[in-house]
mmCIF file of N, CA, C and O in Angstrom:
data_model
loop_
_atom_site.group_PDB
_atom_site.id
_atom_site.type_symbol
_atom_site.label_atom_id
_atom_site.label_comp_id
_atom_site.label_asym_id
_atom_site.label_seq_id
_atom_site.Cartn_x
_atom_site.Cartn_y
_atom_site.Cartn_z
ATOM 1 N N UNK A 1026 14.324 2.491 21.587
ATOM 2 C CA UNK A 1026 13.250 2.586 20.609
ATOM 3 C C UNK A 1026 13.283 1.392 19.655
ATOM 4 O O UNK A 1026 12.268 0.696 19.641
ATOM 5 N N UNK A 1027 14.004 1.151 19.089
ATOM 6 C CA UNK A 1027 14.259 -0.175 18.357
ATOM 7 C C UNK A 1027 14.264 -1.413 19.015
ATOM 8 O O UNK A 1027 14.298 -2.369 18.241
ATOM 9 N N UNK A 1028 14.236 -1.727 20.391
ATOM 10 C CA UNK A 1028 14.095 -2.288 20.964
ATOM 11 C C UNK A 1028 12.477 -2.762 21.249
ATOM 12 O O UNK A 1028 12.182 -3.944 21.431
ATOM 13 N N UNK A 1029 11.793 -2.004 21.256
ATOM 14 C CA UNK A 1029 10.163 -1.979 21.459
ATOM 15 C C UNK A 1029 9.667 -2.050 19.985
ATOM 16 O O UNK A 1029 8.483 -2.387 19.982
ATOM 17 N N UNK A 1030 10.169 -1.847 18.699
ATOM 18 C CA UNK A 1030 10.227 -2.098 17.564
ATOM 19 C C UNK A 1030 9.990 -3.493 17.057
ATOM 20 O O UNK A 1030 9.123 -4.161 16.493
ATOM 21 N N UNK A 1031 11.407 -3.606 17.627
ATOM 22 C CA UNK A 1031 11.700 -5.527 17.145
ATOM 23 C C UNK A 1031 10.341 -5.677 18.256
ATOM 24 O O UNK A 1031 9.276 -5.626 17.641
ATOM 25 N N UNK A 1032 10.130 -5.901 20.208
ATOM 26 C CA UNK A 1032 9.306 -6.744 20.522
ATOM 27 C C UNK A 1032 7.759 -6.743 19.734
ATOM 28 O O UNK A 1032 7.066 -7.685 19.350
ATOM 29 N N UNK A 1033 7.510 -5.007 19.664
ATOM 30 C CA UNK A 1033 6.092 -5.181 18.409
ATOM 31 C C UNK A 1033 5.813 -6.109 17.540
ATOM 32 O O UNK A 1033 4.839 -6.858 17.465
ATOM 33 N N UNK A 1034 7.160 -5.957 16.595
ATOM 34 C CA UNK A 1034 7.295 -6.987 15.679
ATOM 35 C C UNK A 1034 7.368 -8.764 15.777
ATOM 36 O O UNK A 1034 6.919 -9.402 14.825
ATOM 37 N N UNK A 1035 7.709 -9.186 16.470
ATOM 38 C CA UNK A 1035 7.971 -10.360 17.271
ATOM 39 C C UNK A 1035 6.311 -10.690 17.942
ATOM 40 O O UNK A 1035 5.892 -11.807 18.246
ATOM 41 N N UNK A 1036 5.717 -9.661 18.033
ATOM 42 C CA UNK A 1036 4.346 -9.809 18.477
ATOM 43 C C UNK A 1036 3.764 -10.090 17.548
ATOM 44 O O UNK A 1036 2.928 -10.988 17.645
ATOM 45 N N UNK A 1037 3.957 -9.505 16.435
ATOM 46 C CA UNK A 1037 2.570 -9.741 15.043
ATOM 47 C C UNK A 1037 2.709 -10.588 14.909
ATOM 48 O O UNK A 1037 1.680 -11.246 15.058
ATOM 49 N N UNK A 1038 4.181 -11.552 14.465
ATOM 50 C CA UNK A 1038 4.528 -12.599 14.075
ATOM 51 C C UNK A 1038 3.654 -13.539 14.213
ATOM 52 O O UNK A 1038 2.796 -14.106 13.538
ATOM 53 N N UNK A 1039 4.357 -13.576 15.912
ATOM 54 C CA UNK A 1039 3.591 -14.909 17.022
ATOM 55 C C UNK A 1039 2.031 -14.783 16.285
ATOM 56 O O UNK A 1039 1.416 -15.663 15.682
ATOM 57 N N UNK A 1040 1.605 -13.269 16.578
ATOM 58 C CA UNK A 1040 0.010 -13.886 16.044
ATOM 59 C C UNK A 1040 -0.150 -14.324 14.832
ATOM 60 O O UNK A 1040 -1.146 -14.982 14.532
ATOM 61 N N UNK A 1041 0.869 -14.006 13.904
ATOM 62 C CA UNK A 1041 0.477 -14.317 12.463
ATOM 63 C C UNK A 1041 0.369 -16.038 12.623
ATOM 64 O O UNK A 1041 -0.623 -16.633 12.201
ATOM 65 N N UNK A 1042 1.308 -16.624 13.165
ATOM 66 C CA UNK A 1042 1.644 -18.226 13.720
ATOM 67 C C UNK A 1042 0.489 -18.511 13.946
ATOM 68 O O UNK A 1042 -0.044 -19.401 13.283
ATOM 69 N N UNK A 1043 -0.284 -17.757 15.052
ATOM 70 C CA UNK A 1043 -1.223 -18.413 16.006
ATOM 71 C C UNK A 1043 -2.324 -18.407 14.720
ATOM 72 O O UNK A 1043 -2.722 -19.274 13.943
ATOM 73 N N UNK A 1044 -2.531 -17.337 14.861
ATOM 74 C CA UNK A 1044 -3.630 -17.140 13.889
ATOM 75 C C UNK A 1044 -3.861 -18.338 12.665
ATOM 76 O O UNK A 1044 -4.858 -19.044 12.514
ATOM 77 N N UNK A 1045 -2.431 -18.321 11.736
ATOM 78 C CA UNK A 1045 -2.479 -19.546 11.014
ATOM 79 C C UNK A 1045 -2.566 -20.625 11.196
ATOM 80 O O UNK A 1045 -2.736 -21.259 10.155
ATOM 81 N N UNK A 1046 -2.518 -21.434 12.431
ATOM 82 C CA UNK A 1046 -2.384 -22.463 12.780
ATOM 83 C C UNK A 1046 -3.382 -22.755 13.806
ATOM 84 O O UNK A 1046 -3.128 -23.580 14.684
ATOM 85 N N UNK A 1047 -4.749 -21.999 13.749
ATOM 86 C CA UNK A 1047 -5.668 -22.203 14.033
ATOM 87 C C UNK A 1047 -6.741 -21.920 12.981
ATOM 88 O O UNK A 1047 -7.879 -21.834 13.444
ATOM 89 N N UNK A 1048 -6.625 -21.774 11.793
ATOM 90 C CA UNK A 1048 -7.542 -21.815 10.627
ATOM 91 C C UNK A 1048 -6.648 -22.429 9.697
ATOM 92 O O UNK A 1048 -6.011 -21.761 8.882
ATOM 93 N N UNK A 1049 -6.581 -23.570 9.775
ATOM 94 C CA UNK A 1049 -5.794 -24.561 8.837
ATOM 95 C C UNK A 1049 -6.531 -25.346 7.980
ATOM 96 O O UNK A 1049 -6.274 -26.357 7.327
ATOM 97 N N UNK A 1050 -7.618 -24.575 8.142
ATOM 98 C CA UNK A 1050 -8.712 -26.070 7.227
ATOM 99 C C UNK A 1050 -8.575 -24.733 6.268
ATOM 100 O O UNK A 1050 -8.221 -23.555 6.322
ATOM 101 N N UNK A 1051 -9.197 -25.908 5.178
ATOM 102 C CA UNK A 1051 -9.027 -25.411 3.370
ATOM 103 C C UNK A 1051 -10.771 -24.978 3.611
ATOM 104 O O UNK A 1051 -11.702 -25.522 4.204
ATOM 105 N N UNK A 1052 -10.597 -23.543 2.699
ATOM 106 C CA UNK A 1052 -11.828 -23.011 1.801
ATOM 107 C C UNK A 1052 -11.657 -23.134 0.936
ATOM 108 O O UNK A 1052 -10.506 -23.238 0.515
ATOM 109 N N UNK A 1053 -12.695 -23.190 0.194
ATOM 110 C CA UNK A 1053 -12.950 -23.281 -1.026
ATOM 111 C C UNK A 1053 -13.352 -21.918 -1.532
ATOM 112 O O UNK A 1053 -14.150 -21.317 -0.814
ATOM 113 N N UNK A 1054 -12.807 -21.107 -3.021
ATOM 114 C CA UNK A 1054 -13.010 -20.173 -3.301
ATOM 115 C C UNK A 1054 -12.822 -19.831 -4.825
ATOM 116 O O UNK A 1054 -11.769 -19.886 -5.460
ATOM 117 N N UNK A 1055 -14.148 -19.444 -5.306
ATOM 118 C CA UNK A 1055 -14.520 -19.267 -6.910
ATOM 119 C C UNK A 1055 -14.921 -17.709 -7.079
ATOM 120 O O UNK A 1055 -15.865 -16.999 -6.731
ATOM 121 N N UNK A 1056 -13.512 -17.522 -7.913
ATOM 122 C CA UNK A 1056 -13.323 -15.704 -8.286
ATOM 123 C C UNK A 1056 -13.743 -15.766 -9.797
ATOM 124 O O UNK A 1056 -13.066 -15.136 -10.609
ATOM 125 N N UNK A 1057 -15.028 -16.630 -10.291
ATOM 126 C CA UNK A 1057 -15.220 -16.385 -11.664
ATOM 127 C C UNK A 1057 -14.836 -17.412 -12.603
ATOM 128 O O UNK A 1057 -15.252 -18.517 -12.951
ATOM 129 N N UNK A 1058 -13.764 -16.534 -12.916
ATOM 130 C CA UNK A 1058 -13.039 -17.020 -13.564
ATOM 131 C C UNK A 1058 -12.104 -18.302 -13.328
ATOM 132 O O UNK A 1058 -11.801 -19.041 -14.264
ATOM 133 N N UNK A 1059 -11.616 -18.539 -11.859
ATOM 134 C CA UNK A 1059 -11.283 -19.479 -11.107
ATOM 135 C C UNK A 1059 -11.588 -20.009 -9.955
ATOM 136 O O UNK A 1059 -12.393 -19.324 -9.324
ATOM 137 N N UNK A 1060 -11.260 -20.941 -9.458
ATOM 138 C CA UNK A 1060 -11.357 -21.659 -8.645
ATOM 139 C C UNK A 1060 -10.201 -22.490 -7.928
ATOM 140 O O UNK A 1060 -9.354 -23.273 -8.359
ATOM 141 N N UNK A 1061 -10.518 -21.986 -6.615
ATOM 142 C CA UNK A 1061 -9.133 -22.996 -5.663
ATOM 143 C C UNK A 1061 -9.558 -22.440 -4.376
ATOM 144 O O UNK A 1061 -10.348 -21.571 -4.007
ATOM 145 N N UNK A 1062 -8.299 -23.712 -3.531
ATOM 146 C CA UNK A 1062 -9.190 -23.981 -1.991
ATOM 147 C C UNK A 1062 -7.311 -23.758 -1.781
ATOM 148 O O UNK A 1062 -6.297 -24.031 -2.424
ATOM 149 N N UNK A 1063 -7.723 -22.998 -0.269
ATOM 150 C CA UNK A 1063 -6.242 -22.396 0.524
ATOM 151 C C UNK A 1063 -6.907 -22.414 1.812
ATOM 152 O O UNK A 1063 -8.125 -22.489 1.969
ATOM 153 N N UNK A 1064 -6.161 -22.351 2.588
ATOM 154 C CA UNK A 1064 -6.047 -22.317 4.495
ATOM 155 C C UNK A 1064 -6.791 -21.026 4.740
ATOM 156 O O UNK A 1064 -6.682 -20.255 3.786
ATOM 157 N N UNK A 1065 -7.398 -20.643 5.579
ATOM 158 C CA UNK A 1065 -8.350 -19.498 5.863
ATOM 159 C C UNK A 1065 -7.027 -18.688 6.224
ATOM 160 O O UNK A 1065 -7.067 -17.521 5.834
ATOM 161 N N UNK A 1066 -5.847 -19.072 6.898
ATOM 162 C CA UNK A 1066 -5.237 -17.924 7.328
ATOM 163 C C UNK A 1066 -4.324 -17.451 6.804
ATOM 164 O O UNK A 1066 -3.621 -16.584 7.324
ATOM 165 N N UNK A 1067 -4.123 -18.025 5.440
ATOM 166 C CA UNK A 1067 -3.441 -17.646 4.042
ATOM 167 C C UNK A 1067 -4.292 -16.969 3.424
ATOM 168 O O UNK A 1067 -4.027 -16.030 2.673
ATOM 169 N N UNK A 1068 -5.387 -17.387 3.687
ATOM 170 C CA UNK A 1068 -6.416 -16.319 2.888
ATOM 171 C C UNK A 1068 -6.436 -14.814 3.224
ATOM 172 O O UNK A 1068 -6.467 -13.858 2.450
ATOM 173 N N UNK A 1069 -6.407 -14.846 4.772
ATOM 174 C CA UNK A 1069 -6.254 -13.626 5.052
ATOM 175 C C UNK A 1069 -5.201 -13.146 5.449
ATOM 176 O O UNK A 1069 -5.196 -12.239 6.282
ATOM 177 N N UNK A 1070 -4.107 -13.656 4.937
ATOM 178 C CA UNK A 1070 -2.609 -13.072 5.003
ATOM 179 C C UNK A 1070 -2.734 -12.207 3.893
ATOM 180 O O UNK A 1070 -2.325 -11.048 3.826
ATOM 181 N N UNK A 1071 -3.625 -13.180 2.595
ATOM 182 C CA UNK A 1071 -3.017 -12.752 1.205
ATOM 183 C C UNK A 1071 -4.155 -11.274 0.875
ATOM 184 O O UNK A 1071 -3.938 -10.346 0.095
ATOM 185 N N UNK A 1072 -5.381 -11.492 1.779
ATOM 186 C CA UNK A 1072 -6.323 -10.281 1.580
ATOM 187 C C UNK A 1072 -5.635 -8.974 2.471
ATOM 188 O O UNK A 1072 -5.645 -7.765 2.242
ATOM 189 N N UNK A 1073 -5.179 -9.583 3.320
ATOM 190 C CA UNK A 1073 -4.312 -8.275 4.231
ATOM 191 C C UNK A 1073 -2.331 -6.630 3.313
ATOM 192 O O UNK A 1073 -1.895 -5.480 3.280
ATOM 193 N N UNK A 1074 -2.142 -8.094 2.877
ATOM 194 C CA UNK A 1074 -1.434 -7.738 1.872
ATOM 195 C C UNK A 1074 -1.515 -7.156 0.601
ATOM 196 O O UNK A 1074 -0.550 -6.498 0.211
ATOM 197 N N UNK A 1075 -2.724 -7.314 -0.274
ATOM 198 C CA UNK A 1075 -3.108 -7.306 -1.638
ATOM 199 C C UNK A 1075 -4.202 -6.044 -1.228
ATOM 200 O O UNK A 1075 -4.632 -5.422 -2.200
ATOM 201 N N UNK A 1076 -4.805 -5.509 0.446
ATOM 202 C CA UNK A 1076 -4.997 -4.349 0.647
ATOM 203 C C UNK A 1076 -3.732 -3.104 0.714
ATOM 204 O O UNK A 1076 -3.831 -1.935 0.342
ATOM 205 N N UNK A 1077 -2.449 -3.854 1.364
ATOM 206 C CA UNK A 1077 -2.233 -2.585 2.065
ATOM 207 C C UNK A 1077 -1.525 -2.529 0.448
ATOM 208 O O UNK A 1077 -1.517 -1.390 -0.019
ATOM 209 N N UNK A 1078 -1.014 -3.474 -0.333
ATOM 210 C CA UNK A 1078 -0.524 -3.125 -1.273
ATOM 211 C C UNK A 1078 -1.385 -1.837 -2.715
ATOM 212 O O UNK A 1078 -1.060 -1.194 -3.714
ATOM 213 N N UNK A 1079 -1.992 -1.989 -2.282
ATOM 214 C CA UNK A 1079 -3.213 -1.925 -3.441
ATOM 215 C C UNK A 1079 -3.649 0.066 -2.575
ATOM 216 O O UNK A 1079 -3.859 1.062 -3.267
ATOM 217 N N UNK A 1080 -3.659 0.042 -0.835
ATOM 218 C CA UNK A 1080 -3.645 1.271 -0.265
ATOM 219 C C UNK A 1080 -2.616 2.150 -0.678
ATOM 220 O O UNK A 1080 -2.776 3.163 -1.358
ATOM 221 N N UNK A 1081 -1.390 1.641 -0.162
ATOM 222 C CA UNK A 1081 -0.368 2.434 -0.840
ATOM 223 C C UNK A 1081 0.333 2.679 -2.093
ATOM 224 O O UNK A 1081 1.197 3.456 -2.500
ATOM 225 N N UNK A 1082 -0.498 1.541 -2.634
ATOM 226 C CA UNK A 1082 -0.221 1.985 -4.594
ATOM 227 C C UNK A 1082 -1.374 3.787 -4.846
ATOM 228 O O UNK A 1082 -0.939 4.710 -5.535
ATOM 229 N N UNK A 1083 -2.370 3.838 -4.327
ATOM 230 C CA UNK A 1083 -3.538 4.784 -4.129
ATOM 231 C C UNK A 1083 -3.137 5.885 -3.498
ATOM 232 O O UNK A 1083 -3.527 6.985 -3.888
ATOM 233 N N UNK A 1084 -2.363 5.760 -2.510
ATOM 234 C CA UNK A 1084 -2.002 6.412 -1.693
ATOM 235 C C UNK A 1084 -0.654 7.329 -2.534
ATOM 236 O O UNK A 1084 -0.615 8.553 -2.407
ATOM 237 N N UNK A 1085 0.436 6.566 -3.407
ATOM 238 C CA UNK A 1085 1.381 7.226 -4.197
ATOM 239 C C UNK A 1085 1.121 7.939 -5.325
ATOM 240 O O UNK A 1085 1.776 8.888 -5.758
ATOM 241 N N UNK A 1086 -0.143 7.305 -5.921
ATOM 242 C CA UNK A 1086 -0.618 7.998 -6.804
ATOM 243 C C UNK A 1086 -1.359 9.137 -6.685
ATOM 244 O O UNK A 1086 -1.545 9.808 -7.701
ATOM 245 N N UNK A 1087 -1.847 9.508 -5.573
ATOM 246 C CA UNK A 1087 -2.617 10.608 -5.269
ATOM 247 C C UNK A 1087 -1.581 11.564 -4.569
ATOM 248 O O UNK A 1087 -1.960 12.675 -4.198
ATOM 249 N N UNK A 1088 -0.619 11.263 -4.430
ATOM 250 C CA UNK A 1088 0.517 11.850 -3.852
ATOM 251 C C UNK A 1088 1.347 12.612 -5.218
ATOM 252 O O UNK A 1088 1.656 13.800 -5.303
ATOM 253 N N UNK A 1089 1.568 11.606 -6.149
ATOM 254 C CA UNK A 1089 2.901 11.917 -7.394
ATOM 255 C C UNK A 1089 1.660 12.895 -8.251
ATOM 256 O O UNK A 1089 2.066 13.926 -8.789
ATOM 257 N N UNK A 1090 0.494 12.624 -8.335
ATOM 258 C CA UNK A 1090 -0.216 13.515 -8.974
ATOM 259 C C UNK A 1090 -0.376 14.893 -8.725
ATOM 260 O O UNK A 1090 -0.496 15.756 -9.594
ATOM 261 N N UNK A 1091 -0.372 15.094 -7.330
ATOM 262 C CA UNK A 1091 -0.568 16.462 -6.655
ATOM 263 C C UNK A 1091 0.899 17.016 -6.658
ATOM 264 O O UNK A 1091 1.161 18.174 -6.329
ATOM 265 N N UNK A 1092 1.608 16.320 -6.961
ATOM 266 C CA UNK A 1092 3.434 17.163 -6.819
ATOM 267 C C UNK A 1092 3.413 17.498 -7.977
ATOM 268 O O UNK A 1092 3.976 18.580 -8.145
ATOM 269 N N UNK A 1093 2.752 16.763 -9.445
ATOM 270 C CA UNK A 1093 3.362 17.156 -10.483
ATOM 271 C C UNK A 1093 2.251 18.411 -10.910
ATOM 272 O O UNK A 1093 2.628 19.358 -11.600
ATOM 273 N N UNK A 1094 0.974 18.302 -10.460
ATOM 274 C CA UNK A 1094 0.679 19.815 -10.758
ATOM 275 C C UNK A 1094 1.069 20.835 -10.312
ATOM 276 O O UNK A 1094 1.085 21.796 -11.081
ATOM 277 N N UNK A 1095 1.568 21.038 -8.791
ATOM 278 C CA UNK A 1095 2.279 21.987 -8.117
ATOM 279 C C UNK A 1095 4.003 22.079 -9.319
ATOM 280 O O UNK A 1095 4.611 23.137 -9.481
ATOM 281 N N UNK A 1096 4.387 20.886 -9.895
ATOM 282 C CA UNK A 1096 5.689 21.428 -10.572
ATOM 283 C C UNK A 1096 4.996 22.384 -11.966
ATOM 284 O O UNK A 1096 5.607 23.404 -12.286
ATOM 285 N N UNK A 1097 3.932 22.061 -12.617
ATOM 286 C CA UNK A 1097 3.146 22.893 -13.563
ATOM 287 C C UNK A 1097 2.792 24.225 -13.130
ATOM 288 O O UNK A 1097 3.051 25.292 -13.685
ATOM 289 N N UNK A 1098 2.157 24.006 -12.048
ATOM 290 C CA UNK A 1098 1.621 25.312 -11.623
ATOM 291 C C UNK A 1098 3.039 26.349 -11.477
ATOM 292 O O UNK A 1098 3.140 27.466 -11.984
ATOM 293 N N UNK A 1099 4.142 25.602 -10.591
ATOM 294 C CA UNK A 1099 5.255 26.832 -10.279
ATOM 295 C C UNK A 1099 5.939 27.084 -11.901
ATOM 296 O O UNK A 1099 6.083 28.194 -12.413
ATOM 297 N N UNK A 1100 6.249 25.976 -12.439
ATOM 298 C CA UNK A 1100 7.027 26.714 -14.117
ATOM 299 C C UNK A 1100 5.733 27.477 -15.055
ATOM 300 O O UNK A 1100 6.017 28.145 -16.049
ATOM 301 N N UNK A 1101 4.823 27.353 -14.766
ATOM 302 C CA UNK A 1101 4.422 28.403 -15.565
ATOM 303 C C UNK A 1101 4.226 29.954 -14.797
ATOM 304 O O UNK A 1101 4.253 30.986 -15.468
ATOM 305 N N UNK A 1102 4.027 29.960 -13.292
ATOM 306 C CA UNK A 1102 4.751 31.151 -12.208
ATOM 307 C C UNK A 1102 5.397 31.524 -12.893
ATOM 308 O O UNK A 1102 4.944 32.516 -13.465
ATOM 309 N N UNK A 1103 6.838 31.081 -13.349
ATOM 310 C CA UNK A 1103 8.214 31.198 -13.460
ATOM 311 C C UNK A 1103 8.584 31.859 -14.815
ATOM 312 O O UNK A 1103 9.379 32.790 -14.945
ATOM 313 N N UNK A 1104 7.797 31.158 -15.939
ATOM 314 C CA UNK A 1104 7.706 31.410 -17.003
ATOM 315 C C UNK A 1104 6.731 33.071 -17.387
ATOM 316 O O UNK A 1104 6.915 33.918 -18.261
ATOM 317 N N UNK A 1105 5.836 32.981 -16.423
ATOM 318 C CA UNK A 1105 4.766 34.500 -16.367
ATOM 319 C C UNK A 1105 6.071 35.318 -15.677
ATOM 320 O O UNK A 1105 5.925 36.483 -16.045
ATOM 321 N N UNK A 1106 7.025 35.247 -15.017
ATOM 322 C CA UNK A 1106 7.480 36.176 -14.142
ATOM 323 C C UNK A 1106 8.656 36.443 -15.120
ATOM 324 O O UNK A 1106 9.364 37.422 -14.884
ATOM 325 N N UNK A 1107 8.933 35.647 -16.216
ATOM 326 C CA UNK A 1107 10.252 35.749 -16.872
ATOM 327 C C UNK A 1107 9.753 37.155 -18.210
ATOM 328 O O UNK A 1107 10.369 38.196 -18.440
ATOM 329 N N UNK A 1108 8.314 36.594 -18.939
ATOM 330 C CA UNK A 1108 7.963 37.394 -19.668
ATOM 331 C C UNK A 1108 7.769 38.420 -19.141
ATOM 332 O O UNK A 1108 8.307 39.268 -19.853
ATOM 333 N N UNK A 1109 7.142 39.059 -17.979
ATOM 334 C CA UNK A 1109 6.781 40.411 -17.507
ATOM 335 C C UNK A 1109 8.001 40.923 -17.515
ATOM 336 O O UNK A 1109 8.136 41.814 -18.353
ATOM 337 N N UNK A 1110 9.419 40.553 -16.557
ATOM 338 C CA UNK A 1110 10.727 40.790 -16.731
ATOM 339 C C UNK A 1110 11.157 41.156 -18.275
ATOM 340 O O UNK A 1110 11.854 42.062 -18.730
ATOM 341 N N UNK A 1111 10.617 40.330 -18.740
ATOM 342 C CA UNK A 1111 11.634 40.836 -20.204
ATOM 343 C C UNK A 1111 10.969 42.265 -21.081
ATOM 344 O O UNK A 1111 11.548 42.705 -22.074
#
């Protein structure tokens, strides 16, 4: 299994290579506020990244949010089950 792991991996690579080194010419690109020119396949290294980063920042937060109402929801369970008890 780790074996087919690493070759996967060893696969993206190569394309990441290929890929970059066939869009080597500079764009030009004005976000407003700035301006600058990078390799098309840096460009979309850095848009590929700054998604998945930006997915799984979204992705934790919609995650840590739903655990901490389930910890609200059970201590006040806990707290209703302590008063009826007493």
């Amino acid at each position: 299994m780790r074996l087919i792991v690493m070759v996967i991996l060893l696969l993206f690579i190569a394309a990441g290579i290929v890929l970059g080194a066939l869009n080597a010419d500079l764009v030009g690109y004005d976000l407003g506020f700035v301006q600058f020119e990078m390799p098309k396949g840096a460009a979309l290294l850095t848009a590929l990244v700054v998604g998945w980063l930006l997915g799984g920042l979204t992705a934790w937060l919609g995650v840590s949010g739903r655990h901490r109402r389930e910890r609200k929801q059970a201590s006040r369970r806990a707290e209703t089950r302590q008063s009826v008890d007493a």
